[in-house]
Amino acid sequence: MPYSSVLRDFLRRNAPDQTASLLVRPALGKAKGLCILVHGFAHRARHLRYFADAFAADGFDVALFDYCTFRSGIRRHAEDFLLRFRELAAERPDARNIRVLTHSMGGLVFRAAMNAMTEEERARSGRVVMLGPPNRGSRWGSLACALGLRRLLPALADMATFPSAFVHGIPPMPTSRPTGIVRARREGKVHAASVVPRDFPYVLTELDGGHSDLLKSSRAFDAARRFFDAGAF
């Protein structure tokens, strides 16, 4: 059986749920704010459970954006995010200074979505922290294109390092407020230089571990909490 057919069958069996949604995890006690979490490629909301539990324990309602990363490109994921964000905003008209934490490709999804927001919607957003974002692309996206997998894995192909890939056309973050970026010292999926953006302000910190280790890192949570509170790590 051709490799592409094997992969197509794997994706069909392992990604049956195509519905994007925001899963809400209530704060423990009285909520003092709202935090949105956005996972990365080949993951689902459950992979950010550590952060959901930690922010809930810290007094924040948590909304996890859950979406299937395999079948659509980043643009479609951003559209789905914005739709769910607007639904959530309508349900919580008083929510302000909404914190956003992303992992890997989730940072690109949020960047694309934020650029499509209205000024009023952007005004409701607070600080943003990105864990291991491929802001300048990923070699894995380039490999997917080289193997002819662009149609099977469009979101991965969108992260290729060559200039025509979707990631390089996402406008800068539409805010003068710096974005917090956490980079793993043993980053294996995104080149260290690709984590930082070219065209918008950021504050960078590095932590021990690899790309996926950030998902369950107490140090990453502490760093994110400091940045949300003070705009510095």
PDB file of C-alpha atoms in Angstrom:
ATOM      1  CA  MET A   1       0.000   0.000   0.000  1.00  0.00           C
ATOM      2  CA  PRO A   2       1.436   3.438  -0.892  1.00  0.00           C
ATOM      3  CA  TYR A   3       2.722   5.498   2.033  1.00  0.00           C
ATOM      4  CA  SER A   4       0.195   8.280   1.382  1.00  0.00           C
ATOM      5  CA  SER A   5      -2.668   5.753   1.552  1.00  0.00           C
ATOM      6  CA  VAL A   6      -1.407   4.387   4.867  1.00  0.00           C
ATOM      7  CA  LEU A   7      -1.184   7.913   6.278  1.00  0.00           C
ATOM      8  CA  ARG A   8      -4.631   8.838   4.951  1.00  0.00           C
ATOM      9  CA  ASP A   9      -6.115   5.763   6.636  1.00  0.00           C
ATOM     10  CA  PHE A  10      -4.335   6.624   9.900  1.00  0.00           C
ATOM     11  CA  LEU A  11      -5.720  10.155   9.863  1.00  0.00           C
ATOM     12  CA  ARG A  12      -9.221   8.906   9.128  1.00  0.00           C
ATOM     13  CA  ARG A  13      -9.111   6.530  12.107  1.00  0.00           C
ATOM     14  CA  ASN A  14      -7.397   8.848  14.577  1.00  0.00           C
ATOM     15  CA  ALA A  15      -9.045  12.168  13.827  1.00  0.00           C
ATOM     16  CA  PRO A  16     -12.780  11.427  13.624  1.00  0.00           C
ATOM     17  CA  ASP A  17     -13.950  14.555  15.451  1.00  0.00           C
ATOM     18  CA  GLN A  18     -13.729  17.581  13.178  1.00  0.00           C
ATOM     19  CA  THR A  19     -15.745  19.914  15.391  1.00  0.00           C
ATOM     20  CA  ALA A  20     -13.867  22.828  16.942  1.00  0.00           C
ATOM     21  CA  SER A  21     -15.045  23.881  20.383  1.00  0.00           C
ATOM     22  CA  LEU A  22     -14.117  25.785  23.526  1.00  0.00           C
ATOM     23  CA  LEU A  23     -14.149  23.527  26.580  1.00  0.00           C
ATOM     24  CA  VAL A  24     -14.599  25.501  29.790  1.00  0.00           C
ATOM     25  CA  ARG A  25     -12.843  24.516  33.025  1.00  0.00           C
ATOM     26  CA  PRO A  26     -14.265  26.627  35.894  1.00  0.00           C
ATOM     27  CA  ALA A  27     -11.997  28.301  38.401  1.00  0.00           C
ATOM     28  CA  LEU A  28     -11.662  26.806  41.850  1.00  0.00           C
ATOM     29  CA  GLY A  29     -13.527  29.362  43.925  1.00  0.00           C
ATOM     30  CA  LYS A  30     -14.510  32.805  42.724  1.00  0.00           C
ATOM     31  CA  ALA A  31     -13.090  33.510  39.277  1.00  0.00           C
ATOM     32  CA  LYS A  32     -10.828  36.526  38.933  1.00  0.00           C
ATOM     33  CA  GLY A  33     -10.461  36.310  35.174  1.00  0.00           C
ATOM     34  CA  LEU A  34     -10.504  34.200  32.025  1.00  0.00           C
ATOM     35  CA  CYS A  35      -7.645  32.359  30.331  1.00  0.00           C
ATOM     36  CA  ILE A  36      -7.819  30.752  26.871  1.00  0.00           C
ATOM     37  CA  LEU A  37      -5.506  27.862  25.939  1.00  0.00           C
ATOM     38  CA  VAL A  38      -4.730  26.834  22.342  1.00  0.00           C
ATOM     39  CA  HIS A  39      -2.936  23.544  21.631  1.00  0.00           C
ATOM     40  CA  GLY A  40      -0.612  22.733  18.754  1.00  0.00           C
ATOM     41  CA  PHE A  41      -0.309  20.335  15.836  1.00  0.00           C
ATOM     42  CA  ALA A  42      -1.276  16.658  16.386  1.00  0.00           C
ATOM     43  CA  HIS A  43      -2.564  17.493  19.869  1.00  0.00           C
ATOM     44  CA  ARG A  44      -5.977  18.112  21.414  1.00  0.00           C
ATOM     45  CA  ALA A  45      -7.199  20.149  24.368  1.00  0.00           C
ATOM     46  CA  ARG A  46      -6.371  17.317  26.800  1.00  0.00           C
ATOM     47  CA  HIS A  47      -2.663  17.913  26.179  1.00  0.00           C
ATOM     48  CA  LEU A  48      -3.015  21.281  27.934  1.00  0.00           C
ATOM     49  CA  ARG A  49      -4.773  19.772  30.957  1.00  0.00           C
ATOM     50  CA  TYR A  50      -1.847  20.610  33.257  1.00  0.00           C
ATOM     51  CA  PHE A  51      -2.172  24.322  32.465  1.00  0.00           C
ATOM     52  CA  ALA A  52      -5.963  24.184  32.634  1.00  0.00           C
ATOM     53  CA  ASP A  53      -5.816  22.713  36.145  1.00  0.00           C
ATOM     54  CA  ALA A  54      -3.061  25.111  37.229  1.00  0.00           C
ATOM     55  CA  PHE A  55      -4.835  28.258  36.034  1.00  0.00           C
ATOM     56  CA  ALA A  56      -8.141  27.047  37.495  1.00  0.00           C
ATOM     57  CA  ALA A  57      -6.420  26.525  40.842  1.00  0.00           C
ATOM     58  CA  ASP A  58      -4.982  30.022  40.496  1.00  0.00           C
ATOM     59  CA  GLY A  59      -8.506  31.440  40.252  1.00  0.00           C
ATOM     60  CA  PHE A  60      -9.149  31.657  36.515  1.00  0.00           C
ATOM     61  CA  ASP A  61     -11.897  30.223  34.380  1.00  0.00           C
ATOM     62  CA  VAL A  62     -10.152  28.354  31.569  1.00  0.00           C
ATOM     63  CA  ALA A  63     -11.413  27.879  28.009  1.00  0.00           C
ATOM     64  CA  LEU A  64      -9.511  25.256  26.000  1.00  0.00           C
ATOM     65  CA  PHE A  65      -9.812  25.563  22.227  1.00  0.00           C
ATOM     66  CA  ASP A  66     -10.123  21.975  21.000  1.00  0.00           C
ATOM     67  CA  TYR A  67      -9.757  21.310  17.268  1.00  0.00           C
ATOM     68  CA  CYS A  68      -8.576  18.578  14.919  1.00  0.00           C
ATOM     69  CA  THR A  69      -5.292  19.762  13.429  1.00  0.00           C
ATOM     70  CA  PHE A  70      -5.004  17.221  10.617  1.00  0.00           C
ATOM     71  CA  ARG A  71      -7.607  18.065   8.007  1.00  0.00           C
ATOM     72  CA  SER A  72      -7.491  21.868   7.628  1.00  0.00           C
ATOM     73  CA  GLY A  73      -4.905  24.592   7.289  1.00  0.00           C
ATOM     74  CA  ILE A  74      -4.055  27.247   9.840  1.00  0.00           C
ATOM     75  CA  ARG A  75      -6.365  29.811   8.236  1.00  0.00           C
ATOM     76  CA  ARG A  76      -9.398  27.572   8.796  1.00  0.00           C
ATOM     77  CA  HIS A  77      -8.345  26.824  12.372  1.00  0.00           C
ATOM     78  CA  ALA A  78      -8.050  30.568  13.020  1.00  0.00           C
ATOM     79  CA  GLU A  79     -11.540  31.108  11.606  1.00  0.00           C
ATOM     80  CA  ASP A  80     -12.896  28.384  13.879  1.00  0.00           C
ATOM     81  CA  PHE A  81     -11.126  29.911  16.867  1.00  0.00           C
ATOM     82  CA  LEU A  82     -12.533  33.348  16.145  1.00  0.00           C
ATOM     83  CA  LEU A  83     -16.043  31.938  15.857  1.00  0.00           C
ATOM     84  CA  ARG A  84     -15.764  30.224  19.250  1.00  0.00           C
ATOM     85  CA  PHE A  85     -14.097  33.273  20.777  1.00  0.00           C
ATOM     86  CA  ARG A  86     -17.022  35.438  19.686  1.00  0.00           C
ATOM     87  CA  GLU A  87     -19.502  32.978  21.136  1.00  0.00           C
ATOM     88  CA  LEU A  88     -17.618  32.997  24.429  1.00  0.00           C
ATOM     89  CA  ALA A  89     -17.346  36.793  24.429  1.00  0.00           C
ATOM     90  CA  ALA A  90     -21.097  37.087  23.895  1.00  0.00           C
ATOM     91  CA  GLU A  91     -21.715  34.795  26.863  1.00  0.00           C
ATOM     92  CA  ARG A  92     -19.307  36.799  29.022  1.00  0.00           C
ATOM     93  CA  PRO A  93     -19.803  40.450  28.029  1.00  0.00           C
ATOM     94  CA  ASP A  94     -17.935  41.695  31.093  1.00  0.00           C
ATOM     95  CA  ALA A  95     -14.789  39.635  30.444  1.00  0.00           C
ATOM     96  CA  ARG A  96     -11.747  41.857  29.920  1.00  0.00           C
ATOM     97  CA  ASN A  97      -7.996  41.349  29.923  1.00  0.00           C
ATOM     98  CA  ILE A  98      -8.471  37.797  28.648  1.00  0.00           C
ATOM     99  CA  ARG A  99      -5.227  35.892  28.965  1.00  0.00           C
ATOM    100  CA  VAL A 100      -4.125  33.620  26.109  1.00  0.00           C
ATOM    101  CA  LEU A 101      -1.567  30.823  26.328  1.00  0.00           C
ATOM    102  CA  THR A 102      -0.642  28.804  23.248  1.00  0.00           C
ATOM    103  CA  HIS A 103       1.598  25.848  22.509  1.00  0.00           C
ATOM    104  CA  SER A 104       3.478  25.328  19.236  1.00  0.00           C
ATOM    105  CA  MET A 105       1.204  25.822  16.177  1.00  0.00           C
ATOM    106  CA  GLY A 106      -1.485  27.188  18.503  1.00  0.00           C
ATOM    107  CA  GLY A 107       0.480  30.431  18.539  1.00  0.00           C
ATOM    108  CA  LEU A 108       0.090  30.770  14.768  1.00  0.00           C
ATOM    109  CA  VAL A 109      -3.619  29.985  14.990  1.00  0.00           C
ATOM    110  CA  PHE A 110      -4.074  32.741  17.541  1.00  0.00           C
ATOM    111  CA  ARG A 111      -1.915  35.213  15.586  1.00  0.00           C
ATOM    112  CA  ALA A 112      -4.052  34.699  12.485  1.00  0.00           C
ATOM    113  CA  ALA A 113      -7.278  34.933  14.501  1.00  0.00           C
ATOM    114  CA  MET A 114      -6.235  38.099  16.345  1.00  0.00           C
ATOM    115  CA  ASN A 115      -5.493  39.826  13.051  1.00  0.00           C
ATOM    116  CA  ALA A 116      -9.087  39.108  11.997  1.00  0.00           C
ATOM    117  CA  MET A 117     -10.591  40.494  15.223  1.00  0.00           C
ATOM    118  CA  THR A 118     -12.332  43.827  15.493  1.00  0.00           C
ATOM    119  CA  GLU A 119     -10.704  46.588  17.527  1.00  0.00           C
ATOM    120  CA  GLU A 120     -13.247  45.984  20.281  1.00  0.00           C
ATOM    121  CA  GLU A 121     -12.402  42.271  20.393  1.00  0.00           C
ATOM    122  CA  ARG A 122      -8.678  42.997  20.516  1.00  0.00           C
ATOM    123  CA  ALA A 123      -9.278  45.435  23.344  1.00  0.00           C
ATOM    124  CA  ARG A 124     -10.729  42.604  25.419  1.00  0.00           C
ATOM    125  CA  SER A 125      -7.604  40.509  24.989  1.00  0.00           C
ATOM    126  CA  GLY A 126      -4.862  40.705  27.567  1.00  0.00           C
ATOM    127  CA  ARG A 127      -1.288  39.480  27.452  1.00  0.00           C
ATOM    128  CA  VAL A 128      -0.300  36.491  25.316  1.00  0.00           C
ATOM    129  CA  VAL A 129       2.241  33.781  26.143  1.00  0.00           C
ATOM    130  CA  MET A 130       3.439  31.365  23.453  1.00  0.00           C
ATOM    131  CA  LEU A 131       5.211  28.115  24.324  1.00  0.00           C
ATOM    132  CA  GLY A 132       7.555  26.947  21.568  1.00  0.00           C
ATOM    133  CA  PRO A 133       5.813  28.759  18.671  1.00  0.00           C
ATOM    134  CA  PRO A 134       7.157  28.193  15.124  1.00  0.00           C
ATOM    135  CA  ASN A 135       6.929  31.902  14.309  1.00  0.00           C
ATOM    136  CA  ARG A 136       9.392  31.524  11.445  1.00  0.00           C
ATOM    137  CA  GLY A 137       8.258  28.075  10.374  1.00  0.00           C
ATOM    138  CA  SER A 138       9.332  24.526  11.116  1.00  0.00           C
ATOM    139  CA  ARG A 139      11.548  22.085   9.239  1.00  0.00           C
ATOM    140  CA  TRP A 140       8.824  19.474   9.766  1.00  0.00           C
ATOM    141  CA  GLY A 141       6.516  21.574   7.605  1.00  0.00           C
ATOM    142  CA  SER A 142       9.161  21.709   4.905  1.00  0.00           C
ATOM    143  CA  LEU A 143       9.606  17.941   5.142  1.00  0.00           C
ATOM    144  CA  ALA A 144       5.848  17.385   4.746  1.00  0.00           C
ATOM    145  CA  CYS A 145       5.925  19.443   1.552  1.00  0.00           C
ATOM    146  CA  ALA A 146       8.991  17.592   0.256  1.00  0.00           C
ATOM    147  CA  LEU A 147       7.192  14.263   0.815  1.00  0.00           C
ATOM    148  CA  GLY A 148       4.135  15.431  -1.098  1.00  0.00           C
ATOM    149  CA  LEU A 149       1.912  15.590   1.995  1.00  0.00           C
ATOM    150  CA  ARG A 150       0.667  19.145   1.549  1.00  0.00           C
ATOM    151  CA  ARG A 151      -2.938  18.037   0.896  1.00  0.00           C
ATOM    152  CA  LEU A 152      -2.973  15.418   3.644  1.00  0.00           C
ATOM    153  CA  LEU A 153      -1.379  17.639   6.289  1.00  0.00           C
ATOM    154  CA  PRO A 154      -2.183  21.203   5.245  1.00  0.00           C
ATOM    155  CA  ALA A 155      -1.571  22.773   8.657  1.00  0.00           C
ATOM    156  CA  LEU A 156       1.891  21.201   8.860  1.00  0.00           C
ATOM    157  CA  ALA A 157       2.669  22.375   5.331  1.00  0.00           C
ATOM    158  CA  ASP A 158       1.539  25.876   6.347  1.00  0.00           C
ATOM    159  CA  MET A 159       4.491  25.937   8.757  1.00  0.00           C
ATOM    160  CA  ALA A 160       7.184  25.245   6.160  1.00  0.00           C
ATOM    161  CA  THR A 161      10.312  27.381   6.270  1.00  0.00           C
ATOM    162  CA  PHE A 162      10.199  28.562   2.655  1.00  0.00           C
ATOM    163  CA  PRO A 163       8.883  32.112   2.086  1.00  0.00           C
ATOM    164  CA  SER A 164       5.601  31.211   0.358  1.00  0.00           C
ATOM    165  CA  ALA A 165       4.329  29.129   3.304  1.00  0.00           C
ATOM    166  CA  PHE A 166       1.291  30.499   5.144  1.00  0.00           C
ATOM    167  CA  VAL A 167       3.192  31.212   8.369  1.00  0.00           C
ATOM    168  CA  HIS A 168       5.305  33.873   6.681  1.00  0.00           C
ATOM    169  CA  GLY A 169       2.230  35.747   5.491  1.00  0.00           C
ATOM    170  CA  ILE A 170       0.589  36.116   8.909  1.00  0.00           C
ATOM    171  CA  PRO A 171       0.680  39.829   9.787  1.00  0.00           C
ATOM    172  CA  PRO A 172       2.436  40.970  12.963  1.00  0.00           C
ATOM    173  CA  MET A 173       0.511  40.843  16.221  1.00  0.00           C
ATOM    174  CA  PRO A 174      -1.825  43.864  16.021  1.00  0.00           C
ATOM    175  CA  THR A 175      -0.769  45.302  19.371  1.00  0.00           C
ATOM    176  CA  SER A 176       2.170  47.264  20.732  1.00  0.00           C
ATOM    177  CA  ARG A 177       2.159  45.048  23.821  1.00  0.00           C
ATOM    178  CA  PRO A 178       5.038  42.531  23.745  1.00  0.00           C
ATOM    179  CA  THR A 179       4.228  38.832  23.470  1.00  0.00           C
ATOM    180  CA  GLY A 180       5.799  36.477  25.986  1.00  0.00           C
ATOM    181  CA  ILE A 181       7.682  33.600  24.360  1.00  0.00           C
ATOM    182  CA  VAL A 182       8.982  30.516  26.160  1.00  0.00           C
ATOM    183  CA  ARG A 183      11.625  28.496  24.343  1.00  0.00           C
ATOM    184  CA  ALA A 184      12.807  25.024  25.377  1.00  0.00           C
ATOM    185  CA  ARG A 185      16.579  24.654  25.589  1.00  0.00           C
ATOM    186  CA  ARG A 186      16.404  21.189  24.009  1.00  0.00           C
ATOM    187  CA  GLU A 187      13.868  22.226  21.385  1.00  0.00           C
ATOM    188  CA  GLY A 188      13.682  19.444  18.815  1.00  0.00           C
ATOM    189  CA  LYS A 189      10.673  20.353  16.709  1.00  0.00           C
ATOM    190  CA  VAL A 190      11.199  24.065  16.096  1.00  0.00           C
ATOM    191  CA  HIS A 191      14.620  25.549  15.412  1.00  0.00           C
ATOM    192  CA  ALA A 192      15.643  27.910  18.207  1.00  0.00           C
ATOM    193  CA  ALA A 193      15.807  30.888  15.836  1.00  0.00           C
ATOM    194  CA  SER A 194      12.371  30.084  14.423  1.00  0.00           C
ATOM    195  CA  VAL A 195      10.652  30.481  17.785  1.00  0.00           C
ATOM    196  CA  VAL A 196      11.138  34.247  17.899  1.00  0.00           C
ATOM    197  CA  PRO A 197       9.214  36.500  15.479  1.00  0.00           C
ATOM    198  CA  ARG A 198      10.724  38.918  12.987  1.00  0.00           C
ATOM    199  CA  ASP A 199       8.126  41.626  13.037  1.00  0.00           C
ATOM    200  CA  PHE A 200       6.508  42.187  16.449  1.00  0.00           C
ATOM    201  CA  PRO A 201       7.821  42.883  19.968  1.00  0.00           C
ATOM    202  CA  TYR A 202       8.419  40.000  22.338  1.00  0.00           C
ATOM    203  CA  VAL A 203      10.011  39.035  25.616  1.00  0.00           C
ATOM    204  CA  LEU A 204      11.891  35.722  25.562  1.00  0.00           C
ATOM    205  CA  THR A 205      12.778  33.237  28.257  1.00  0.00           C
ATOM    206  CA  GLU A 206      14.330  29.759  28.017  1.00  0.00           C
ATOM    207  CA  LEU A 207      13.555  26.734  30.148  1.00  0.00           C
ATOM    208  CA  ASP A 208      15.127  23.294  30.455  1.00  0.00           C
ATOM    209  CA  GLY A 209      13.522  20.433  28.555  1.00  0.00           C
ATOM    210  CA  GLY A 210      12.159  19.811  25.104  1.00  0.00           C
ATOM    211  CA  HIS A 211       9.234  21.057  23.027  1.00  0.00           C
ATOM    212  CA  SER A 212       6.630  18.728  24.539  1.00  0.00           C
ATOM    213  CA  ASP A 213       8.108  18.997  28.044  1.00  0.00           C
ATOM    214  CA  LEU A 214       6.728  22.542  28.200  1.00  0.00           C
ATOM    215  CA  LEU A 215       3.206  21.095  28.319  1.00  0.00           C
ATOM    216  CA  LYS A 216       3.673  19.765  31.853  1.00  0.00           C
ATOM    217  CA  SER A 217       6.283  22.145  33.169  1.00  0.00           C
ATOM    218  CA  SER A 218       5.652  23.891  36.473  1.00  0.00           C
ATOM    219  CA  ARG A 219       8.399  26.339  35.521  1.00  0.00           C
ATOM    220  CA  ALA A 220       6.570  27.150  32.296  1.00  0.00           C
ATOM    221  CA  PHE A 221       3.384  27.778  34.267  1.00  0.00           C
ATOM    222  CA  ASP A 222       5.212  30.006  36.753  1.00  0.00           C
ATOM    223  CA  ALA A 223       6.834  31.924  33.902  1.00  0.00           C
ATOM    224  CA  ALA A 224       3.496  32.392  32.149  1.00  0.00           C
ATOM    225  CA  ARG A 225       1.823  33.576  35.348  1.00  0.00           C
ATOM    226  CA  ARG A 226       4.590  36.131  35.948  1.00  0.00           C
ATOM    227  CA  PHE A 227       4.298  37.431  32.405  1.00  0.00           C
ATOM    228  CA  PHE A 228       0.516  37.686  32.582  1.00  0.00           C
ATOM    229  CA  ASP A 229       0.802  39.657  35.815  1.00  0.00           C
ATOM    230  CA  ALA A 230       3.749  41.907  35.049  1.00  0.00           C
ATOM    231  CA  GLY A 231       4.617  41.693  31.340  1.00  0.00           C
ATOM    232  CA  ALA A 232       8.024  40.215  32.186  1.00  0.00           C
ATOM    233  CA  PHE A 233       9.430  36.807  33.009  1.00  0.00           C
TER     234      PHE A 233
END
